[in-house]
XYZ file of C-alpha atoms in Angstrom:
581
model
C -11.804 -46.963 -8.385
C -11.832 -44.296 -11.105
C -9.683 -44.920 -14.089
C -7.607 -41.502 -14.632
C -5.598 -41.351 -17.984
C -3.529 -38.542 -18.277
C -2.736 -37.229 -22.074
C -0.133 -35.229 -22.627
C 0.008 -31.640 -24.333
C 2.300 -29.059 -25.106
C 2.157 -25.864 -22.683
C 0.118 -23.060 -24.232
C -0.983 -19.409 -23.320
C -5.137 -19.489 -22.877
C -6.586 -16.138 -23.876
C -7.914 -14.286 -20.959
C -11.937 -13.245 -21.381
C -12.306 -9.320 -22.088
C -14.030 -7.695 -19.248
C -14.755 -4.064 -18.428
C -11.735 -2.606 -16.857
C -12.307 -1.230 -13.079
C -11.705 2.351 -12.308
C -9.906 1.811 -9.585
C -7.228 -1.079 -8.364
C -7.073 -1.497 -4.304
C -4.870 -3.453 -2.359
C -4.584 -5.049 1.300
C -1.654 -6.049 2.473
C -2.499 -8.358 5.631
C 0.522 -8.589 7.629
C 0.949 -10.711 11.036
C 1.908 -7.274 12.908
C 0.471 -4.627 10.731
C -1.999 -4.335 7.591
C -2.886 -1.727 5.474
C -4.268 -0.551 2.149
C -3.553 1.640 -1.254
C -5.205 2.259 -4.765
C -4.679 4.036 -7.590
C -6.933 4.752 -10.251
C -6.796 1.804 -13.280
C -5.577 5.065 -15.711
C -2.246 4.427 -13.721
C -1.321 1.684 -15.526
C -0.206 3.440 -18.560
C 2.551 5.240 -16.549
C 6.119 4.100 -16.064
C 6.183 2.280 -12.258
C 7.602 5.170 -10.920
C 5.554 7.422 -12.053
C 2.139 6.027 -11.318
C 0.301 8.012 -8.367
C -0.776 5.644 -5.581
C -2.820 6.741 -2.369
C -1.797 5.393 0.701
C -4.309 5.457 3.834
C -2.215 6.677 6.475
C -4.625 8.078 9.186
C -5.850 5.335 11.544
C -8.071 5.824 14.713
C -5.566 5.694 17.650
C -2.101 5.753 16.082
C 1.390 6.431 17.747
C 2.180 8.253 14.595
C 1.359 8.194 10.343
C 2.163 5.163 9.048
C 0.647 2.970 6.070
C -0.197 -0.091 8.750
C -2.783 -0.337 11.518
C -2.384 -3.343 13.817
C -3.558 -6.502 12.994
C -5.706 -6.869 16.357
C -9.213 -7.302 17.274
C -10.741 -6.626 20.763
C -13.179 -9.135 21.377
C -15.599 -9.313 24.658
C -15.991 -12.723 26.521
C -18.841 -13.709 23.488
C -16.574 -13.594 20.587
C -18.032 -10.023 19.490
C -15.810 -7.896 17.970
C -15.549 -4.353 19.575
C -12.606 -2.851 17.843
C -9.998 -3.317 15.629
C -6.397 -2.166 14.608
C -4.324 0.318 16.892
C -7.676 1.652 18.433
C -8.164 -2.541 19.604
C -4.653 -2.311 21.074
C -5.048 1.001 23.106
C -8.330 0.030 24.295
C -7.211 -3.253 25.611
C -4.320 -1.556 27.633
C -6.991 0.656 29.265
C -10.133 -1.677 29.965
C -8.576 -5.136 30.453
C -8.787 -5.867 34.094
C -7.429 -9.346 33.435
C -9.645 -12.268 33.430
C -11.781 -13.046 30.117
C -14.011 -9.958 30.265
C -12.131 -8.422 26.834
C -9.783 -9.918 25.102
C -6.896 -8.924 22.467
C -6.644 -11.417 19.386
C -3.788 -10.864 17.466
C -1.154 -12.887 15.347
C -3.867 -15.028 13.980
C -2.724 -14.722 10.258
C -0.014 -17.391 11.222
C -2.349 -19.714 12.169
C -4.315 -19.600 9.223
C -1.853 -22.545 7.295
C -2.546 -24.924 10.672
C -6.354 -25.313 9.897
C -7.170 -23.614 13.137
C -10.893 -22.635 12.495
C -10.551 -20.293 14.904
C -7.752 -18.714 13.153
C -9.916 -18.528 9.929
C -12.674 -16.680 11.578
C -10.717 -14.140 13.433
C -8.865 -13.628 9.595
C -12.353 -13.149 8.344
C -13.342 -10.618 11.074
C -10.370 -8.738 10.832
C -10.426 -8.470 6.909
C -14.384 -7.478 6.967
C -13.056 -4.609 9.100
C -10.549 -3.744 7.119
C -12.207 -4.275 4.132
C -15.386 -1.824 4.678
C -13.382 0.568 6.091
C -11.181 0.403 3.218
C -13.897 0.838 0.779
C -15.622 3.817 2.606
C -12.900 5.818 2.069
C -11.987 4.438 -1.639
C -15.448 5.126 -2.940
C -15.485 8.493 -1.092
C -12.524 9.797 -2.529
C -12.308 8.369 -5.710
C -16.056 8.875 -6.666
C -16.389 5.146 -7.913
C -18.701 2.406 -7.096
C -17.558 -0.610 -5.112
C -18.038 -2.895 -7.724
C -15.627 -0.753 -9.865
C -13.098 -1.701 -7.525
C -10.038 -4.665 -8.579
C -8.649 -5.883 -5.347
C -5.412 -7.568 -4.472
C -4.636 -9.684 -1.396
C -1.419 -10.227 -0.394
C 0.234 -13.772 0.999
C 3.301 -14.604 2.040
C 5.491 -16.658 -0.444
C 5.893 -19.661 1.791
C 1.864 -20.355 1.557
C 0.952 -22.986 -1.227
C -2.142 -24.002 -2.750
C -4.213 -24.547 0.473
C -3.194 -21.597 1.809
C -3.834 -19.484 -0.446
C -7.156 -21.034 -1.114
C -8.122 -20.344 2.601
C -7.159 -16.895 2.378
C -9.317 -16.235 -0.632
C -12.175 -18.063 0.825
C -11.608 -15.809 3.716
C -11.130 -12.713 1.988
C -14.629 -13.615 0.242
C -16.223 -14.796 3.551
C -15.298 -10.928 4.807
C -17.220 -9.206 1.920
C -14.829 -9.254 -1.117
C -15.863 -10.163 -4.650
C -16.326 -13.229 -5.262
C -14.964 -12.903 -8.690
C -11.050 -14.120 -9.776
C -11.086 -11.652 -11.712
C -11.939 -8.860 -9.367
C -9.937 -10.362 -6.149
C -6.115 -11.402 -7.141
C -4.467 -13.359 -4.517
C -0.758 -12.048 -4.906
C 3.063 -13.494 -3.210
C 4.874 -10.939 -1.072
C 7.878 -10.493 -2.568
C 6.918 -11.117 -5.817
C 4.901 -7.617 -6.285
C 7.217 -6.203 -4.160
C 9.662 -6.615 -7.188
C 7.716 -4.050 -8.898
C 8.006 -1.477 -6.047
C 11.831 -2.069 -6.608
C 11.610 -1.934 -10.406
C 10.091 1.825 -9.730
C 12.919 2.639 -7.757
C 15.229 1.561 -10.437
C 13.750 3.572 -12.671
C 14.170 6.778 -10.280
C 17.628 6.131 -9.995
C 17.909 5.985 -13.627
C 16.374 9.038 -14.048
C 18.311 10.876 -11.266
C 21.524 9.823 -12.938
C 20.233 11.133 -16.479
C 20.105 7.633 -17.747
C 17.150 5.679 -19.948
C 14.884 3.200 -18.253
C 17.091 0.605 -17.077
C 17.299 -2.468 -19.359
C 17.025 -6.323 -19.119
C 17.856 -7.303 -15.176
C 18.015 -9.866 -12.800
C 16.656 -8.800 -9.074
C 16.348 -10.930 -5.487
C 14.031 -9.406 -3.091
C 14.230 -10.320 0.579
C 10.656 -9.399 2.136
C 11.260 -9.411 5.972
C 7.876 -9.048 7.374
C 6.235 -9.794 11.067
C 5.590 -13.030 10.325
C 7.570 -14.685 7.298
C 10.810 -13.583 5.530
C 10.067 -14.373 1.936
C 12.630 -14.674 -1.288
C 11.560 -14.328 -5.121
C 14.149 -13.640 -7.588
C 13.128 -13.131 -11.146
C 13.997 -11.543 -14.896
C 13.123 -8.296 -15.672
C 13.365 -7.736 -19.759
C 13.274 -4.126 -21.368
C 9.703 -4.108 -21.476
C 9.208 -4.571 -17.645
C 7.693 -7.945 -18.082
C 9.113 -10.343 -14.799
C 10.203 -14.335 -15.249
C 10.918 -16.093 -12.365
C 14.280 -17.171 -11.765
C 14.034 -19.574 -8.853
C 10.372 -20.452 -7.232
C 9.899 -18.281 -4.165
C 11.064 -19.773 -0.717
C 11.340 -18.561 3.229
C 10.069 -19.160 6.583
C 8.668 -18.145 9.627
C 11.418 -15.829 10.850
C 10.027 -12.213 10.667
C 10.079 -9.811 13.517
C 7.676 -10.878 15.798
C 10.180 -13.985 16.731
C 12.734 -11.579 17.579
C 9.723 -10.497 20.119
C 9.109 -14.298 21.034
C 13.089 -14.805 21.740
C 12.833 -11.663 24.177
C 10.333 -12.955 25.935
C 11.481 -16.894 26.278
C 15.423 -16.104 26.528
C 15.278 -12.877 28.134
C 12.464 -11.725 30.018
C 12.043 -15.245 31.490
C 15.075 -15.149 32.903
C 14.715 -12.263 34.920
C 11.394 -13.058 36.321
C 10.651 -16.653 35.868
C 9.318 -18.555 33.001
C 6.290 -19.398 35.686
C 5.571 -15.571 36.317
C 5.713 -15.008 33.099
C 3.199 -17.504 31.790
C 0.697 -16.222 34.730
C 1.172 -12.451 33.448
C 0.356 -13.824 29.707
C -2.827 -15.401 31.040
C -3.797 -13.210 33.893
C -2.340 -9.677 32.994
C -1.736 -9.773 29.209
C -2.072 -6.334 28.935
C 0.639 -6.048 30.990
C 2.886 -8.202 28.549
C 1.736 -5.961 25.887
C 2.866 -3.184 27.115
C 6.676 -4.237 27.819
C 6.266 -5.340 24.078
C 5.453 -1.955 22.793
C 8.202 -0.543 24.633
C 10.542 -3.492 22.895
C 8.913 -3.002 19.604
C 9.515 0.917 19.533
C 13.547 0.650 20.572
C 14.473 -2.857 19.031
C 13.965 -1.490 15.475
C 16.785 1.039 15.839
C 18.813 -2.041 17.528
C 22.843 -1.089 16.357
C 25.187 -3.240 18.323
C 27.972 -0.777 17.640
C 26.386 1.758 19.531
C 27.123 0.274 22.999
C 23.662 1.655 24.831
C 21.989 -0.593 26.788
C 17.812 -0.880 26.121
C 16.052 0.646 29.036
C 12.554 -0.634 28.806
C 9.622 0.866 31.524
C 8.895 -1.815 33.828
C 4.881 -2.011 34.419
C 3.369 -0.814 37.646
C 1.647 -4.480 37.895
C 4.631 -6.549 37.220
C 6.605 -4.250 39.836
C 4.167 -5.354 42.131
C 3.914 -8.843 41.635
C 7.770 -8.917 42.036
C 7.837 -7.134 45.670
C 5.252 -9.095 47.223
C 6.171 -12.623 46.004
C 9.928 -11.572 47.001
C 11.535 -11.907 43.214
C 12.472 -8.383 43.097
C 15.959 -8.627 44.695
C 16.434 -11.344 41.765
C 15.302 -9.251 39.212
C 17.557 -6.654 40.294
C 20.287 -9.003 40.465
C 20.132 -10.242 37.004
C 20.851 -6.457 35.970
C 23.687 -5.199 38.236
C 21.278 -4.237 41.220
C 18.851 -1.859 38.903
C 15.298 -2.629 40.432
C 13.538 -0.647 37.402
C 13.341 -0.127 34.389
C 14.037 -3.643 32.624
C 17.709 -2.902 31.285
C 19.070 -5.006 28.615
C 22.892 -5.304 27.214
C 23.897 -5.562 23.834
C 24.745 -9.139 23.869
C 21.386 -10.221 25.250
C 19.570 -8.019 22.498
C 21.760 -9.444 20.097
C 21.462 -13.150 20.967
C 17.265 -12.312 20.744
C 18.228 -11.166 16.972
C 20.532 -13.750 15.983
C 17.877 -16.628 16.778
C 15.957 -14.973 13.807
C 18.739 -13.351 11.478
C 20.860 -16.421 11.513
C 17.833 -18.654 9.376
C 17.390 -15.762 7.454
C 21.019 -15.971 6.134
C 20.605 -19.458 5.550
C 17.657 -19.080 3.715
C 19.252 -16.499 1.450
C 22.189 -18.950 0.855
C 19.995 -21.624 -0.268
C 17.862 -19.604 -2.617
C 21.336 -18.040 -4.135
C 22.582 -21.539 -4.458
C 19.338 -22.212 -6.867
C 19.680 -19.286 -8.980
C 23.321 -18.626 -8.728
C 24.642 -15.096 -7.553
C 26.495 -14.431 -10.577
C 23.184 -14.265 -12.525
C 22.020 -11.318 -9.780
C 22.130 -7.426 -11.157
C 20.209 -6.298 -7.824
C 19.384 -7.325 -4.025
C 16.802 -5.686 -2.414
C 15.425 -5.569 1.419
C 12.098 -4.793 2.026
C 9.610 -5.146 4.336
C 8.678 -3.533 7.790
C 11.903 -5.777 9.376
C 14.414 -4.121 6.595
C 13.592 -1.213 8.741
C 16.488 -2.658 11.530
C 19.752 -1.358 11.055
C 20.906 -4.456 12.474
C 19.198 -6.970 9.777
C 20.802 -4.681 6.861
C 24.330 -4.576 8.587
C 24.214 -8.474 8.715
C 22.654 -9.099 5.603
C 25.150 -6.638 3.847
C 27.853 -8.394 5.646
C 26.841 -11.965 4.805
C 26.596 -10.878 1.093
C 30.166 -9.126 0.720
C 31.628 -9.991 -2.471
C 28.380 -11.307 -3.757
C 25.836 -8.991 -3.985
C 25.002 -5.717 -3.133
C 22.363 -5.175 -0.739
C 19.476 -2.138 -1.150
C 17.232 -1.098 0.859
C 14.669 1.127 -0.961
C 13.020 4.388 0.822
C 10.027 3.321 2.558
C 10.770 -0.672 2.517
C 7.749 -1.313 4.946
C 5.511 0.073 1.888
C 7.042 -1.743 -0.919
C 4.713 -4.963 -0.582
C 1.488 -2.622 -0.320
C 2.833 -0.397 -2.978
C 3.938 -3.841 -5.357
C 0.495 -5.038 -4.670
C -1.438 -1.970 -6.346
C 0.884 -2.064 -9.137
C 0.106 -5.941 -9.513
C -3.585 -4.986 -9.076
C -3.288 -2.240 -12.211
C -1.787 -4.717 -14.037
C -1.690 -8.709 -13.099
C 0.087 -9.835 -16.572
C 3.486 -7.962 -15.586
C 4.414 -11.511 -14.571
C 4.675 -14.017 -17.746
C 6.024 -17.071 -16.132
C 6.683 -18.592 -12.811
C 8.944 -21.710 -11.482
C 6.792 -24.317 -10.212
C 7.205 -24.852 -6.315
C 6.746 -28.413 -6.229
C 6.082 -31.523 -8.477
C 2.069 -31.498 -9.266
C 0.632 -35.141 -10.015
C -2.428 -37.218 -9.949
C -3.289 -40.899 -8.828
C -3.898 -42.524 -11.464
C -3.736 -46.492 -12.723
C -0.992 -46.988 -15.302
C 0.523 -49.896 -17.524
C 1.636 -52.531 -14.883
C 5.212 -53.252 -15.113
C 6.577 -56.535 -13.937
C 9.974 -55.614 -13.429
C 9.433 -52.681 -11.314
C 5.586 -53.096 -9.749
C 4.931 -55.665 -7.038
C 2.258 -58.406 -7.333
C -0.238 -56.645 -4.443
C -0.762 -53.212 -6.725
C -1.831 -55.109 -9.707
C -5.572 -54.112 -9.990
C -7.864 -56.374 -9.961
C -9.630 -57.394 -12.966
C -8.868 -55.862 -16.044
C -9.414 -52.552 -18.687
C -10.228 -54.068 -22.140
C -7.538 -56.614 -21.446
C -4.611 -54.255 -20.134
C -2.803 -55.210 -16.567
C -3.085 -51.637 -14.867
C -0.935 -50.642 -11.395
C -3.212 -49.149 -9.080
C -1.931 -45.496 -7.200
C 0.661 -44.408 -9.612
C 2.205 -41.155 -9.178
C 1.386 -39.415 -12.733
C 3.521 -35.856 -12.659
C 1.764 -32.931 -14.328
C 4.065 -30.352 -13.694
C 7.717 -31.143 -12.342
C 9.447 -28.660 -9.453
C 11.168 -25.955 -11.041
C 9.443 -25.737 -14.426
C 9.435 -22.762 -16.098
C 5.484 -21.855 -16.583
C 4.216 -18.998 -18.501
C 1.223 -17.288 -17.144
C -1.990 -20.346 -17.978
C 0.212 -22.844 -18.813
C -2.428 -25.691 -19.462
C -2.448 -29.123 -18.604
C -5.146 -31.291 -19.604
C -6.249 -34.760 -17.641
C -9.614 -37.013 -18.922
C -11.053 -38.926 -16.810
C -13.326 -41.807 -17.065
C -15.886 -43.770 -14.853
C -14.939 -47.524 -13.998
C -18.748 -48.536 -13.362
C -22.251 -47.187 -14.776
C -23.082 -46.951 -10.948
C -20.617 -43.773 -10.683
C -22.379 -40.516 -10.683
C -18.909 -38.332 -9.689
C -15.326 -38.343 -11.015
C -12.662 -37.601 -8.565
C -9.131 -36.502 -9.416
C -6.848 -36.642 -6.510
C -4.127 -33.743 -6.661
C -0.794 -34.813 -5.337
C 2.382 -32.855 -4.588
C 6.372 -33.910 -4.116
C 9.104 -31.304 -3.057
C 11.746 -33.508 -3.951
C 12.786 -33.023 -7.545
C 12.785 -36.414 -8.477
C 9.202 -37.881 -9.542
C 7.772 -40.344 -6.847
C 6.463 -43.506 -8.743
C 3.552 -44.308 -6.317
C 0.900 -41.836 -4.622
C 1.102 -43.514 -1.311
C 4.798 -42.506 -1.082
C 5.680 -40.964 2.188
C 7.223 -37.979 0.397
C 3.938 -37.317 -1.580
C 1.453 -35.241 -0.076
C -2.445 -35.336 -0.769
C -2.996 -31.652 -2.295
C -6.551 -32.205 -2.623
C -9.005 -33.279 -4.788
C -11.609 -32.308 -7.854
C -14.970 -33.269 -7.950
C -16.926 -33.386 -11.013
C -20.610 -34.919 -10.972
C -21.696 -36.529 -13.895
C -24.969 -37.708 -13.634
C -25.959 -41.274 -14.208
C -24.884 -43.340 -17.090
C -28.351 -43.643 -18.989
C -27.161 -46.490 -21.091
C -23.843 -44.532 -22.265
C -20.521 -46.885 -21.783
C -17.964 -45.702 -19.360
C -16.160 -44.741 -22.305
C -18.570 -42.354 -23.588
C -18.161 -40.434 -20.052
C -15.495 -38.805 -20.159
C -14.766 -35.928 -18.445
C -11.791 -33.372 -19.441
C -10.408 -31.523 -16.991
C -8.215 -28.363 -17.845
C -5.617 -27.306 -14.773
C -3.938 -24.002 -15.537
C -0.241 -23.529 -14.003
C 1.895 -20.327 -13.784
C -0.457 -18.279 -11.680
C -0.617 -17.636 -7.933
C -3.182 -19.498 -8.033
C -4.344 -23.225 -9.381
C -7.247 -22.680 -11.952
C -9.408 -25.858 -12.951
C -12.579 -26.075 -15.499
C -14.111 -29.041 -16.345
C -15.542 -29.880 -19.669
C -17.842 -33.187 -20.873
C -15.917 -34.936 -23.463
C -18.631 -35.922 -25.616
C -20.750 -32.883 -25.783
C -18.205 -30.024 -24.767
C -20.577 -29.000 -22.117
C -18.941 -27.144 -19.311
C -19.607 -28.971 -16.217
C -19.209 -27.878 -12.344
C -16.686 -28.552 -9.877
C -15.649 -28.389 -6.455
C -11.948 -28.012 -5.567
C -11.663 -29.493 -1.816
C -8.220 -29.228 -0.366
C -6.666 -31.320 2.012
C -5.794 -30.170 5.928
C -3.189 -32.614 7.420
C -1.127 -35.599 7.788
C -0.280 -37.360 4.647
C -2.914 -35.132 2.926
C -1.640 -31.833 4.527
C -0.955 -29.255 1.515
C-alpha cells in the first residue's frame, strides 16, 4: 500500500500563466432539449456587461421560427451513421420514418451521460461535433478569425460534479474542440446566467438614471429542459462574484413535464400498452404529439380556463379504431373522438409533478444561504417561459423575495457563457459542494481505531491506521479560485514504479474517519509514474501533488520532491457503486 502523508498548507492564489489573448470568445449551451452557440470579440471584455455586443445564431435549418437554439437531436440510420442533426433531424424523422429500425431519432442523451452510458457518451460527442464545426464555420467567416483564435466555453448543469464535468470535457475534445484548459472552459449553467442577470441590473439602473448597481446578492434559478439548477452569489462593486452557497439542483426540467403528460395523461386515454407500442413501432406519432404539446404547454395558465386541444395523429386514430379502443378514448374526454382534449386539472397535475420539487429545491437553497441575504432572485432558462412556473414560484416566495424574469430568459445561460469566456476570472471564490479527501495511513489511536485497521509491520517505528479519510477541503469551505492543497506521496517499497492517490468525497458536513465509510465515494484516482528506484530509498522518491480548487474543475499537477521535475499524471474518475462520483 502506498503511504500517503498530507501536508497542511494555507490557501493561496496561484498565478495564471500569461498567454496571447484569443480574438473571439464563443460559447456552446448544450441542453437536453435544445442547444445553441454565440460569440463576441474579446475586446468586448472591456465594456460593462450590459453594453457588450454578442452575436447569437438564430437561423437553423428547418427551424419552425427564429430561435437561439436548435434541437439536441440526431437522425441516425440502422448502422448508427449520422444522417442529420438539430431541427432538420426531427423534421426528416417525422417525414421519413416508417417504424422499425430503418432510421432513428436520438434525443435526451445529455441526461444519460452522468449514468456512464457509453452509448450516451458517443451520442454527445457526435452531436457536439456537428454543432462545433457548424459554429466554427460561421464564426470564422463572420469574424474573420482562425479557428485557433477562438476560446470556447461549454456549459454543464450545476448538479454535474467532477466526474460528469470531466466526461463533458472529454466529449468536447473528442468532438474536435481544443484540448487545452485555457481555450476550452467548462462553465456551470446557473453561475454564468448570473452574469447575464448582472447585465439586466445594469440596464435597469441606467434606465432609472442611477449609477451602476453596487454590492448585492443574487440567486439565479435556471430552469432548463433537463435540470433545474440554483446558484447564489455576492456581487461586489467591481462586478466580481463570490459564491454564497454551493450550487444545487435536480432533474426537474421541462422535459419531465412531458414525461408526466405521457405517463399520467395520455396513457390513461389510450392504455399504457398501446403507448409503449407507439413508442417502439411508431415513435414519429409520439414525437408529433409531443411537439404539439410543447407548443401549447409553454403558455399554460390555469387562470384562463381553456382546455388544451392537441391534434390526434392519423396513425394513432387508425389504431384506436382498429383495436376497438376509440370508444374508451372518447369516453375519457366527454365523448370527443378527436382531438386530444386535456382539462386544466390534468395539465396542472403534469406540471405539479415537476414544479413541487422545484419549490422544495428553492427552500433548501434559501435555508443554506438565508433569504434575508438576497437582494435579487432571477428565474431563467427555457422552462422560465412557463407562466405557470413563474406564478407558482412568485406565490411561493411572496414575503421572502421578489422573483424577476429578465428579457429572453432562454438565452440567459448562452449569453452568460459568452461573458464567462470573455472574463473567466470574474468569479473569485466558490463554495465547495462536498468534502474532498484522500485515502491515507495515519497514526493509530487505540481509543478510536479497531485492531484490524492496524497496518502490518511499521513505518520507522510508527503504528499506522490503514484506510483513513483525511480531508483536504471541507463541504461549504469558501475557496478562492486556484486555492492550492499539496499532498506528498511516498512509495512503501522499492518495487513500486507508480504512485496512486485515491480521491474521496463525502456529501455530509461531518468528516468521516475512514475511507470505506458508507457515505464516502471514491471519486477517482491520480496515478503518477515514478520509475524504478535505482538505489534511491523510499523517502527520497516522494512526489508532491498540487490540487487546485475553487474553479469549475479540479486541477492537478505532480512534481518530483527531490528534483523539482514536473511529472506526468493521469486522472481516472470512478464510474459506479461506492466508486461513483
